[in-house]
């Protein structure tokens, strides 16, 4: 059966290839140069000189047309695009585009926003002057096609608009900073589009607007150029790694298309939608020689319009056929990249009725010409790569530019030739998005009003608003039919109160809302065995918000009004009295309030209480000594509600002050901890940013900090963290100098190589023993375990469980822990690989749960599992009962095991399990889970005790990609109560 399915799958692809080859032959005739246009002979000679193999050239890029008035890239670069030993800063790239704009009426340059560090992002529009002059009117027409409601979904009107309109093709480069070729390739391609009079170029200019953002990650680009300059100034030395790309994250900047946290993502989406572009084409460099992963592999995202899959195949296979017609080796599509996650930058188009595309071109991480030795997997010939890359190649940045420009020029030529077809598809996809409730469903997602989740709801709605999703709110109650909990259950009616938030699916961008709010399931036996990224991401779960999927179209008839500002849903101050209470409901910003309200008196209640019709959980704040105006302002900005109390509650409470926090990073990698910095900055929680080298030098960390956050490094071992990089080579500086003016902004060091070291480990240990709180996660939790900072905790074996970025269910074990304040019985978490903990009452090298006793229930012998063995020839002697422990519990110790045993951990220092995985049947919420038994019910959040302080360990990542808002509160609760986690010396271990 698999062979027959494969044949059915290959047949249309082979047909597409055949059609693509025919089209390539037809279009190749149009790639002829204009015989009357002069050639820039000097520039052309350098193209040929810097290209390392003639097969790496095409007739599209083996020359450059000359112009008397329009400068080539050489004007700014002092050499041609793709020249060796030269990388331009973003400012130089922009300078060239603005020179083009000044010299040619076919180029217009726009500022589209700025980065977190204030650097400009631009877009250049290139087309005939008539098209650029009419861009505003064209955009108005495209806007109507993008929102068919404006024309009553009238196909006749749409056809008239399509006939008058021309498409916009948006190309973005260098989101990944070490992938350095795109800016110069796009500079030269812009020149070709503005100057070349070849018939195919003239056709492109007269039938579409090409929009170019040459540098997406501008902060990282400038740092990468600094690194390259250092490398060229020290040619015989190892050069520093690009440890910081953007201000917060590195490679994950291409995983932000769901959470929309980064400025670059918001700027690109706003630009794409402002121009109502049809394509977003992102340029990368990691695969030889050019991988057009437009086609990709299964499983495809379940929420994309089916026409998009056809467009991927049409464009991808045609593009490769064109490259093959030029004899350029190593150009292919399909590959093994699954197109499941909508987190990639290009997917902004896929989720907004456009076409997402991506190239992976070969690159050297700089402008050096290098001998490259490929792996067999890279140069193997397979059914989708009949002309594979060469196994050994001398590769230059000019080679990279040749491939990128050739592929782009051929594909935009094809797009221009078929612009009417793609505009028809654009309208059809938009129309189906609006018709979604009556086609595949659902009709809407409804968020009932619930004060306990208002803060997290606001955060969720902020994300949807950044995605340009329309948000409504019921003005009166509405009843709709919803499905039962199980497939076999009958539908039931549910009444949604006035004030419920409604995300209607009859809107243009319903697909992104549907993809974020729905659930995901990846079958364990899916043919794709290597998911490229997370398999689950439901924001309904990760934001810990009750969201109801409503298929009943009747909900769309209910009275509702737009929500233009999600912050308007929270930030109220009600009641009268001298004391104000702010409930702890697991919000992201309760801790922030402590830092905002300087001069106020704040207390944390240790027991729950009720006031009027409102419930205040343990961990809620009591506030006094501050005026209402200042308090209202703080509450509004933090999306928190509060209430004046007529009577001060009679419950235990303790004063709280703003904790002194440090976030500690290594010099190995900073990406994953960057998401933590983003969360703290967004929440308004101040911190010092220190490195492990800082901790190694400071023997009195406790005098400066109450909390040190050691966020994940990224698969680092304890040895990696302690030792850092090998020191047998030269120092690796990360500092601001005249040569490297963009380094050292977040942190700096004269040498990145040294790690924490054993002296630094001793300083961390002393910090905790003196009453500090160390927060660890994933690999840093493993580090804490391996180095003795978390007595009684070990990592549970989980290699047979299959978890790949999966959203899993949990159960709170210690609901009275301050870390759990405001939460109910469970909270969804995302797990990278199923990591979990075992707990023991004794010390041991592995922190095992048992004392060398293999018998969990009883030894081998007569009877059933409930019986005792009866040795023959003597009287029966009953053994000490073996109590069964749950997977999250430590094995209880009897008198024999505790007698004169120095490894027994004192009761007040034994670790506390705060949160565990749910049982196997209820563990999976979203994504891929197989063989759940090895991790089910195991601990995932543990509070370990060391001296007078605590080490908090997370097996899940509670602060991840701006997506896990529901678990931010666990971290912020711990910081709020940093001095309340230790047990008194006489404590029995129970709270």
Short mmCIF file of N, CA and C in Angstrom, two decimals, residues 792 794 838-857 882-883 885 889-905 910:
data_model
loop_
_atom_site.label_atom_id
_atom_site.label_comp_id
_atom_site.label_asym_id
_atom_site.label_seq_id
_atom_site.Cartn_x
_atom_site.Cartn_y
_atom_site.Cartn_z
N UNK A 792 18.96 15.34 46.69
CA UNK A 792 17.77 14.50 46.62
C UNK A 792 17.03 14.54 45.31
N UNK A 794 17.13 13.99 41.05
CA UNK A 794 17.82 13.45 39.89
C UNK A 794 16.90 13.55 38.69
N UNK A 838 13.22 12.60 39.45
CA UNK A 838 12.98 11.68 40.55
C UNK A 838 13.44 12.35 41.84
N UNK A 839 12.82 11.93 42.93
CA UNK A 839 13.08 12.55 44.24
C UNK A 839 13.52 11.46 45.22
N UNK A 840 14.48 11.81 46.07
CA UNK A 840 14.97 10.86 47.07
C UNK A 840 15.14 11.57 48.41
N UNK A 841 15.04 10.78 49.47
CA UNK A 841 15.31 11.30 50.82
C UNK A 841 16.76 11.12 51.22
N UNK A 842 17.55 10.58 50.31
CA UNK A 842 18.97 10.39 50.61
C UNK A 842 19.83 11.00 49.52
N UNK A 843 21.05 11.30 49.90
CA UNK A 843 22.02 11.77 48.92
C UNK A 843 22.60 10.57 48.19
N UNK A 844 23.05 10.80 47.00
CA UNK A 844 23.67 9.75 46.20
C UNK A 844 24.19 10.36 44.93
N UNK A 845 25.11 9.67 44.32
CA UNK A 845 25.71 10.23 43.11
C UNK A 845 24.67 10.47 42.03
N UNK A 846 23.68 9.59 41.96
CA UNK A 846 22.65 9.77 40.95
C UNK A 846 21.36 10.30 41.54
N UNK A 847 21.35 10.51 42.87
CA UNK A 847 20.13 11.01 43.49
C UNK A 847 18.98 10.07 43.32
N UNK A 848 19.24 8.78 43.30
CA UNK A 848 18.20 7.79 42.99
C UNK A 848 17.09 7.77 44.00
N UNK A 849 15.98 7.15 43.62
CA UNK A 849 14.81 7.13 44.49
C UNK A 849 14.87 6.00 45.49
N UNK A 850 15.76 4.98 45.27
CA UNK A 850 15.81 3.85 46.19
C UNK A 850 17.24 3.63 46.65
N UNK A 851 17.39 2.93 47.78
CA UNK A 851 18.70 2.66 48.35
C UNK A 851 19.18 1.28 47.91
N UNK A 852 19.57 1.13 46.68
CA UNK A 852 20.12 -0.11 46.16
C UNK A 852 19.19 -1.29 46.40
N UNK A 853 17.90 -1.06 46.42
CA UNK A 853 16.92 -2.12 46.65
C UNK A 853 16.09 -2.28 45.39
N UNK A 854 16.25 -3.39 44.66
CA UNK A 854 15.52 -3.53 43.39
C UNK A 854 14.06 -3.90 43.57
N UNK A 855 13.68 -4.21 44.78
CA UNK A 855 12.32 -4.68 44.98
C UNK A 855 11.40 -3.53 45.34
N UNK A 856 10.54 -3.16 44.40
CA UNK A 856 9.62 -2.06 44.65
C UNK A 856 8.40 -2.53 45.43
N UNK A 857 8.05 -3.85 45.27
CA UNK A 857 6.83 -4.33 45.93
C UNK A 857 7.12 -5.50 46.88
N UNK A 882 6.33 -2.99 52.53
CA UNK A 882 6.90 -2.07 51.54
C UNK A 882 5.78 -1.16 51.03
N UNK A 883 5.88 0.11 51.41
CA UNK A 883 4.83 1.04 50.99
C UNK A 883 5.07 1.46 49.54
N UNK A 885 5.24 3.78 46.52
CA UNK A 885 5.39 5.22 46.29
C UNK A 885 4.89 5.56 44.90
N UNK A 889 6.99 10.71 44.21
CA UNK A 889 7.34 10.70 45.62
C UNK A 889 8.69 10.04 45.86
N UNK A 890 9.36 10.43 46.96
CA UNK A 890 10.58 9.71 47.35
C UNK A 890 10.21 8.40 48.06
N UNK A 891 11.11 7.45 48.04
CA UNK A 891 10.88 6.22 48.77
C UNK A 891 11.02 6.50 50.26
N UNK A 892 10.02 6.04 51.02
CA UNK A 892 10.07 6.25 52.46
C UNK A 892 11.15 5.37 53.08
N UNK A 893 11.78 5.89 54.13
CA UNK A 893 12.88 5.20 54.77
C UNK A 893 12.43 4.60 56.09
N UNK A 894 12.84 3.35 56.34
CA UNK A 894 12.54 2.75 57.65
C UNK A 894 13.73 2.93 58.59
N UNK A 895 13.61 2.39 59.79
CA UNK A 895 14.65 2.60 60.79
C UNK A 895 15.98 2.01 60.35
N UNK A 896 15.93 0.88 59.67
CA UNK A 896 17.17 0.23 59.23
C UNK A 896 17.93 1.12 58.25
N UNK A 897 17.16 1.77 57.41
CA UNK A 897 17.79 2.57 56.36
C UNK A 897 18.31 3.91 56.88
N UNK A 898 17.77 4.36 57.99
CA UNK A 898 18.21 5.65 58.53
C UNK A 898 19.27 5.53 59.62
N UNK A 899 19.47 4.32 60.14
CA UNK A 899 20.40 4.16 61.25
C UNK A 899 21.82 4.51 60.83
N UNK A 900 22.41 5.48 61.50
CA UNK A 900 23.81 5.87 61.29
C UNK A 900 24.13 6.06 59.81
N UNK A 901 23.21 6.66 59.10
CA UNK A 901 23.37 6.84 57.65
C UNK A 901 23.61 8.32 57.36
N UNK A 902 24.81 8.70 57.04
CA UNK A 902 25.10 10.13 56.79
C UNK A 902 24.49 10.64 55.50
N UNK A 903 23.98 9.75 54.65
CA UNK A 903 23.41 10.18 53.38
C UNK A 903 21.95 10.58 53.49
N UNK A 904 21.34 10.32 54.64
CA UNK A 904 19.93 10.69 54.82
C UNK A 904 19.82 12.21 54.92
N UNK A 905 18.96 12.77 54.11
CA UNK A 905 18.76 14.22 54.09
C UNK A 905 17.85 14.61 55.24
N UNK A 910 14.74 18.24 52.69
CA UNK A 910 14.33 17.34 51.61
C UNK A 910 13.56 18.11 50.54
#
